[in-house]
């Protein structure tokens, strides 16, 4: 998974370089214009890195860059796009909140002559964004599923903590994981709920799952920054020692 993230970060840099040579994006060296970096949420360390890396590279290339936080809210994302379009930005590096719901925002930017480059997450449209650069969540979670079985064994109850249900990455990760784990009938998924890629929500959901299913042996989570130390504190002492 780490390799995929590194490749993705490099792809982000390549996207901004592409903007430099895109028709209509060139300007005098003294004033290249503004680039918007629209991130689904900054309540996730990975997306903070994604946004900061994109902004830093844009500044290095001579652009002014601003990060917009959509807070995992499609309405907030739409407001960000309206602001960006009205403010004369030359391009948008876009981490969508919803594969379907974000299409309209990309189309508005395209109609205004602003190229949109989707990063890490995609929209369910093949001809609206200028480019979509994605990590291979399915393949990564096939490997994770193999590690899960090796670590947990072939029997026991487990729970799955999903990301945002409208994000394709959530389901690609889930499908990759289940393509392996579902081959073992002794492994029983007793709960599957969304933590919305949010730390507070993930903690709330996980505590509820643990109360309803105290015998789970493991959890498969769609993302990394869940507050595992606090979740572990909710486990019975016997489980903490395993």
Short mmCIF file of C-alpha atoms in Angstrom, two decimals:
data_model
loop_
_atom_site.label_atom_id
_atom_site.label_comp_id
_atom_site.label_asym_id
_atom_site.label_seq_id
_atom_site.Cartn_x
_atom_site.Cartn_y
_atom_site.Cartn_z
CA UNK A 1 0.00 0.00 0.00
CA UNK A 2 2.86 2.39 0.80
CA UNK A 3 4.23 2.01 -2.72
CA UNK A 4 0.84 2.93 -4.17
CA UNK A 5 0.71 6.12 -2.10
CA UNK A 6 4.18 7.14 -3.22
CA UNK A 7 3.23 6.57 -6.85
CA UNK A 8 0.08 8.59 -6.33
CA UNK A 9 2.00 11.49 -4.83
CA UNK A 10 4.29 11.49 -7.87
CA UNK A 11 1.23 11.44 -10.11
CA UNK A 12 -0.07 14.55 -8.38
CA UNK A 13 3.17 16.33 -9.19
CA UNK A 14 2.90 15.18 -12.80
CA UNK A 15 -0.64 16.54 -12.98
CA UNK A 16 0.45 20.01 -11.94
CA UNK A 17 3.29 19.91 -14.45
CA UNK A 18 0.72 19.03 -17.13
CA UNK A 19 -1.25 22.13 -16.21
CA UNK A 20 1.85 24.20 -16.95
CA UNK A 21 1.71 23.11 -20.59
CA UNK A 22 -2.07 22.87 -21.01
CA UNK A 23 -3.68 25.17 -23.61
CA UNK A 24 -4.85 28.34 -21.92
CA UNK A 25 -2.89 27.61 -18.76
CA UNK A 26 0.33 29.34 -19.81
CA UNK A 27 1.00 32.85 -18.57
CA UNK A 28 3.88 35.24 -18.09
CA UNK A 29 6.52 33.87 -15.68
CA UNK A 30 5.89 36.77 -13.29
CA UNK A 31 2.22 35.82 -12.85
CA UNK A 32 1.16 32.29 -13.70
CA UNK A 33 -2.16 32.54 -11.88
CA UNK A 34 -3.94 30.49 -9.25
CA UNK A 35 -4.47 26.75 -8.78
CA UNK A 36 -7.15 25.35 -6.48
CA UNK A 37 -6.55 22.16 -4.50
CA UNK A 38 -9.95 20.79 -3.45
CA UNK A 39 -9.64 18.05 -0.81
CA UNK A 40 -12.51 15.86 0.39
CA UNK A 41 -11.55 16.27 4.04
CA UNK A 42 -8.61 17.55 6.06
CA UNK A 43 -9.68 15.39 9.01
CA UNK A 44 -7.52 12.60 7.62
CA UNK A 45 -3.69 12.68 7.68
CA UNK A 46 -3.38 11.19 4.19
CA UNK A 47 -5.48 13.91 2.58
CA UNK A 48 -3.54 16.57 4.45
CA UNK A 49 -0.35 15.18 2.89
CA UNK A 50 -2.05 15.00 -0.52
CA UNK A 51 -3.18 18.62 -0.34
CA UNK A 52 0.06 19.98 1.06
CA UNK A 53 2.15 18.14 -1.54
CA UNK A 54 0.04 19.42 -4.42
CA UNK A 55 0.12 22.98 -3.11
CA UNK A 56 3.87 22.92 -2.55
CA UNK A 57 4.54 21.71 -6.08
CA UNK A 58 2.22 24.33 -7.57
CA UNK A 59 4.02 27.08 -5.67
CA UNK A 60 7.37 25.68 -6.81
CA UNK A 61 6.15 26.01 -10.41
CA UNK A 62 5.28 29.65 -9.86
CA UNK A 63 1.54 29.48 -9.16
CA UNK A 64 -0.44 30.73 -6.23
CA UNK A 65 -2.23 27.74 -4.68
CA UNK A 66 -5.07 27.49 -2.21
CA UNK A 67 -6.38 24.37 -0.45
CA UNK A 68 -10.17 24.04 -0.09
CA UNK A 69 -11.59 21.60 2.48
CA UNK A 70 -14.92 20.03 1.42
CA UNK A 71 -15.36 18.41 4.85
CA UNK A 72 -16.79 15.27 3.22
CA UNK A 73 -19.87 17.34 2.32
CA UNK A 74 -21.07 17.55 -1.28
CA UNK A 75 -22.82 20.87 -0.56
CA UNK A 76 -19.58 22.35 0.82
CA UNK A 77 -17.73 20.98 -2.21
CA UNK A 78 -20.23 22.66 -4.56
CA UNK A 79 -19.74 25.96 -2.73
CA UNK A 80 -15.96 25.57 -3.09
CA UNK A 81 -16.33 25.11 -6.84
CA UNK A 82 -18.59 28.15 -7.15
CA UNK A 83 -15.97 30.21 -5.31
CA UNK A 84 -13.14 28.84 -7.45
CA UNK A 85 -14.94 29.50 -10.72
CA UNK A 86 -15.87 33.03 -9.69
CA UNK A 87 -12.35 33.79 -8.48
CA UNK A 88 -10.53 33.05 -11.75
CA UNK A 89 -8.51 29.96 -10.91
CA UNK A 90 -6.66 28.39 -13.82
CA UNK A 91 -6.98 24.73 -12.80
CA UNK A 92 -8.32 22.46 -10.07
CA UNK A 93 -6.63 19.49 -8.44
CA UNK A 94 -9.65 17.63 -7.15
CA UNK A 95 -10.13 14.93 -4.52
CA UNK A 96 -13.91 14.23 -4.86
CA UNK A 97 -16.31 13.62 -2.00
CA UNK A 98 -18.65 11.42 -4.05
CA UNK A 99 -18.11 9.48 -7.27
CA UNK A 100 -21.55 10.44 -8.62
CA UNK A 101 -22.41 13.59 -6.71
CA UNK A 102 -19.18 15.38 -7.65
CA UNK A 103 -19.69 15.07 -11.42
CA UNK A 104 -21.83 18.21 -11.60
CA UNK A 105 -19.07 20.29 -10.02
CA UNK A 106 -16.49 19.05 -12.50
CA UNK A 107 -18.85 19.85 -15.38
CA UNK A 108 -19.37 23.40 -14.11
CA UNK A 109 -15.62 23.95 -14.00
CA UNK A 110 -15.18 22.44 -17.46
CA UNK A 111 -17.90 24.70 -18.86
CA UNK A 112 -16.02 27.66 -17.37
CA UNK A 113 -12.83 26.55 -19.13
CA UNK A 114 -11.10 25.33 -15.98
CA UNK A 115 -9.39 21.90 -16.27
CA UNK A 116 -10.00 19.48 -13.39
CA UNK A 117 -7.54 16.76 -12.41
CA UNK A 118 -8.99 14.12 -10.07
CA UNK A 119 -6.50 12.69 -7.58
CA UNK A 120 -6.80 9.52 -5.46
CA UNK A 121 -10.59 9.40 -5.92
CA UNK A 122 -12.51 9.26 -9.17
CA UNK A 123 -15.83 10.47 -10.52
CA UNK A 124 -18.09 8.12 -12.47
CA UNK A 125 -17.57 9.96 -15.75
CA UNK A 126 -14.94 9.37 -18.41
CA UNK A 127 -15.08 12.65 -20.32
CA UNK A 128 -15.50 15.48 -17.82
CA UNK A 129 -12.25 15.56 -15.84
CA UNK A 130 -9.07 16.29 -17.76
CA UNK A 131 -7.40 13.37 -16.01
CA UNK A 132 -8.06 10.94 -13.15
CA UNK A 133 -5.08 9.54 -11.26
CA UNK A 134 -5.90 6.72 -8.88
CA UNK A 135 -4.25 4.20 -6.59
CA UNK A 136 -5.09 0.52 -7.05
CA UNK A 137 -7.23 0.03 -3.95
CA UNK A 138 -8.53 -3.36 -5.09
CA UNK A 139 -5.10 -4.95 -5.58
CA UNK A 140 -3.79 -3.44 -2.36
CA UNK A 141 -6.64 -4.93 -0.35
CA UNK A 142 -6.25 -8.34 -1.99
CA UNK A 143 -2.82 -8.38 -0.37
CA UNK A 144 -4.29 -7.07 2.86
CA UNK A 145 -6.90 -9.85 2.79
CA UNK A 146 -4.14 -12.42 2.45
CA UNK A 147 -2.31 -10.89 5.40
CA UNK A 148 -5.58 -10.81 7.37
CA UNK A 149 -6.10 -14.57 6.93
CA UNK A 150 -2.48 -15.31 7.76
CA UNK A 151 -2.68 -13.24 10.94
CA UNK A 152 -6.22 -13.98 12.17
CA UNK A 153 -6.53 -17.55 10.96
CA UNK A 154 -9.35 -19.24 9.09
CA UNK A 155 -12.02 -19.01 11.78
CA UNK A 156 -13.59 -16.28 13.89
CA UNK A 157 -15.83 -13.24 13.80
CA UNK A 158 -14.69 -9.94 12.37
CA UNK A 159 -16.12 -6.51 11.54
CA UNK A 160 -15.61 -4.19 8.58
CA UNK A 161 -15.37 -0.43 8.97
CA UNK A 162 -16.17 1.19 5.62
CA UNK A 163 -15.23 4.63 4.36
CA UNK A 164 -17.68 6.92 2.57
CA UNK A 165 -20.29 4.79 0.82
CA UNK A 166 -20.34 7.10 -2.21
CA UNK A 167 -16.60 6.76 -2.78
CA UNK A 168 -15.48 4.06 -5.23
CA UNK A 169 -12.29 3.50 -3.22
CA UNK A 170 -14.40 2.31 -0.30
CA UNK A 171 -15.96 -0.47 -2.36
CA UNK A 172 -12.81 -1.33 -4.33
CA UNK A 173 -11.03 -1.92 -1.03
CA UNK A 174 -13.94 -3.94 0.34
CA UNK A 175 -14.19 -6.06 -2.82
CA UNK A 176 -10.44 -6.71 -2.90
CA UNK A 177 -10.48 -7.79 0.75
CA UNK A 178 -13.55 -10.02 0.37
CA UNK A 179 -12.20 -11.65 -2.80
CA UNK A 180 -9.76 -13.39 -0.44
CA UNK A 181 -11.50 -13.62 2.94
CA UNK A 182 -14.82 -14.89 1.60
CA UNK A 183 -13.06 -18.08 0.52
CA UNK A 184 -12.85 -19.08 4.18
CA UNK A 185 -16.33 -19.97 5.49
CA UNK A 186 -15.04 -20.04 9.04
CA UNK A 187 -14.44 -16.30 8.95
CA UNK A 188 -17.76 -14.59 9.73
CA UNK A 189 -18.36 -10.87 9.14
CA UNK A 190 -20.78 -9.86 11.91
CA UNK A 191 -20.88 -6.12 11.23
CA UNK A 192 -20.23 -3.78 8.32
CA UNK A 193 -20.75 -0.05 8.91
CA UNK A 194 -19.43 3.22 7.54
CA UNK A 195 -17.00 5.35 9.51
CA UNK A 196 -17.08 7.94 6.69
CA UNK A 197 -13.27 8.26 6.65
CA UNK A 198 -13.67 10.37 9.79
CA UNK A 199 -11.85 9.76 13.08
CA UNK A 200 -14.67 10.73 15.42
CA UNK A 201 -17.28 8.88 13.41
CA UNK A 202 -15.06 5.82 13.12
CA UNK A 203 -14.60 5.72 16.89
CA UNK A 204 -18.34 6.07 17.49
CA UNK A 205 -19.22 3.29 15.05
CA UNK A 206 -16.47 0.97 16.27
CA UNK A 207 -17.48 1.32 19.90
CA UNK A 208 -21.06 0.46 18.92
CA UNK A 209 -19.88 -2.61 17.01
CA UNK A 210 -17.77 -3.80 19.94
CA UNK A 211 -20.71 -3.50 22.29
CA UNK A 212 -22.94 -5.55 19.98
CA UNK A 213 -20.25 -8.08 19.03
CA UNK A 214 -17.76 -8.50 21.89
CA UNK A 215 -16.28 -11.69 20.40
CA UNK A 216 -14.82 -10.24 17.20
CA UNK A 217 -11.22 -11.23 16.57
CA UNK A 218 -10.29 -8.50 14.09
CA UNK A 219 -11.42 -5.44 12.16
CA UNK A 220 -10.89 -4.62 8.50
CA UNK A 221 -10.93 -0.84 8.07
CA UNK A 222 -11.12 1.11 4.82
CA UNK A 223 -8.54 3.65 5.91
CA UNK A 224 -5.66 4.10 8.33
CA UNK A 225 -6.30 7.07 10.63
CA UNK A 226 -8.95 5.53 12.87
CA UNK A 227 -8.15 6.22 16.56
CA UNK A 228 -7.06 2.66 17.25
CA UNK A 229 -5.55 3.44 20.66
CA UNK A 230 -8.92 4.66 21.94
CA UNK A 231 -10.77 1.83 20.21
CA UNK A 232 -8.42 -0.67 21.83
CA UNK A 233 -9.28 0.89 25.16
CA UNK A 234 -12.89 -0.19 24.62
CA UNK A 235 -11.94 -3.86 24.32
CA UNK A 236 -12.27 -6.29 27.21
CA UNK A 237 -8.93 -6.87 28.99
CA UNK A 238 -8.65 -10.40 27.62
CA UNK A 239 -8.73 -9.11 24.07
CA UNK A 240 -6.20 -6.37 24.76
CA UNK A 241 -3.69 -9.01 25.75
CA UNK A 242 -4.01 -10.93 22.47
#
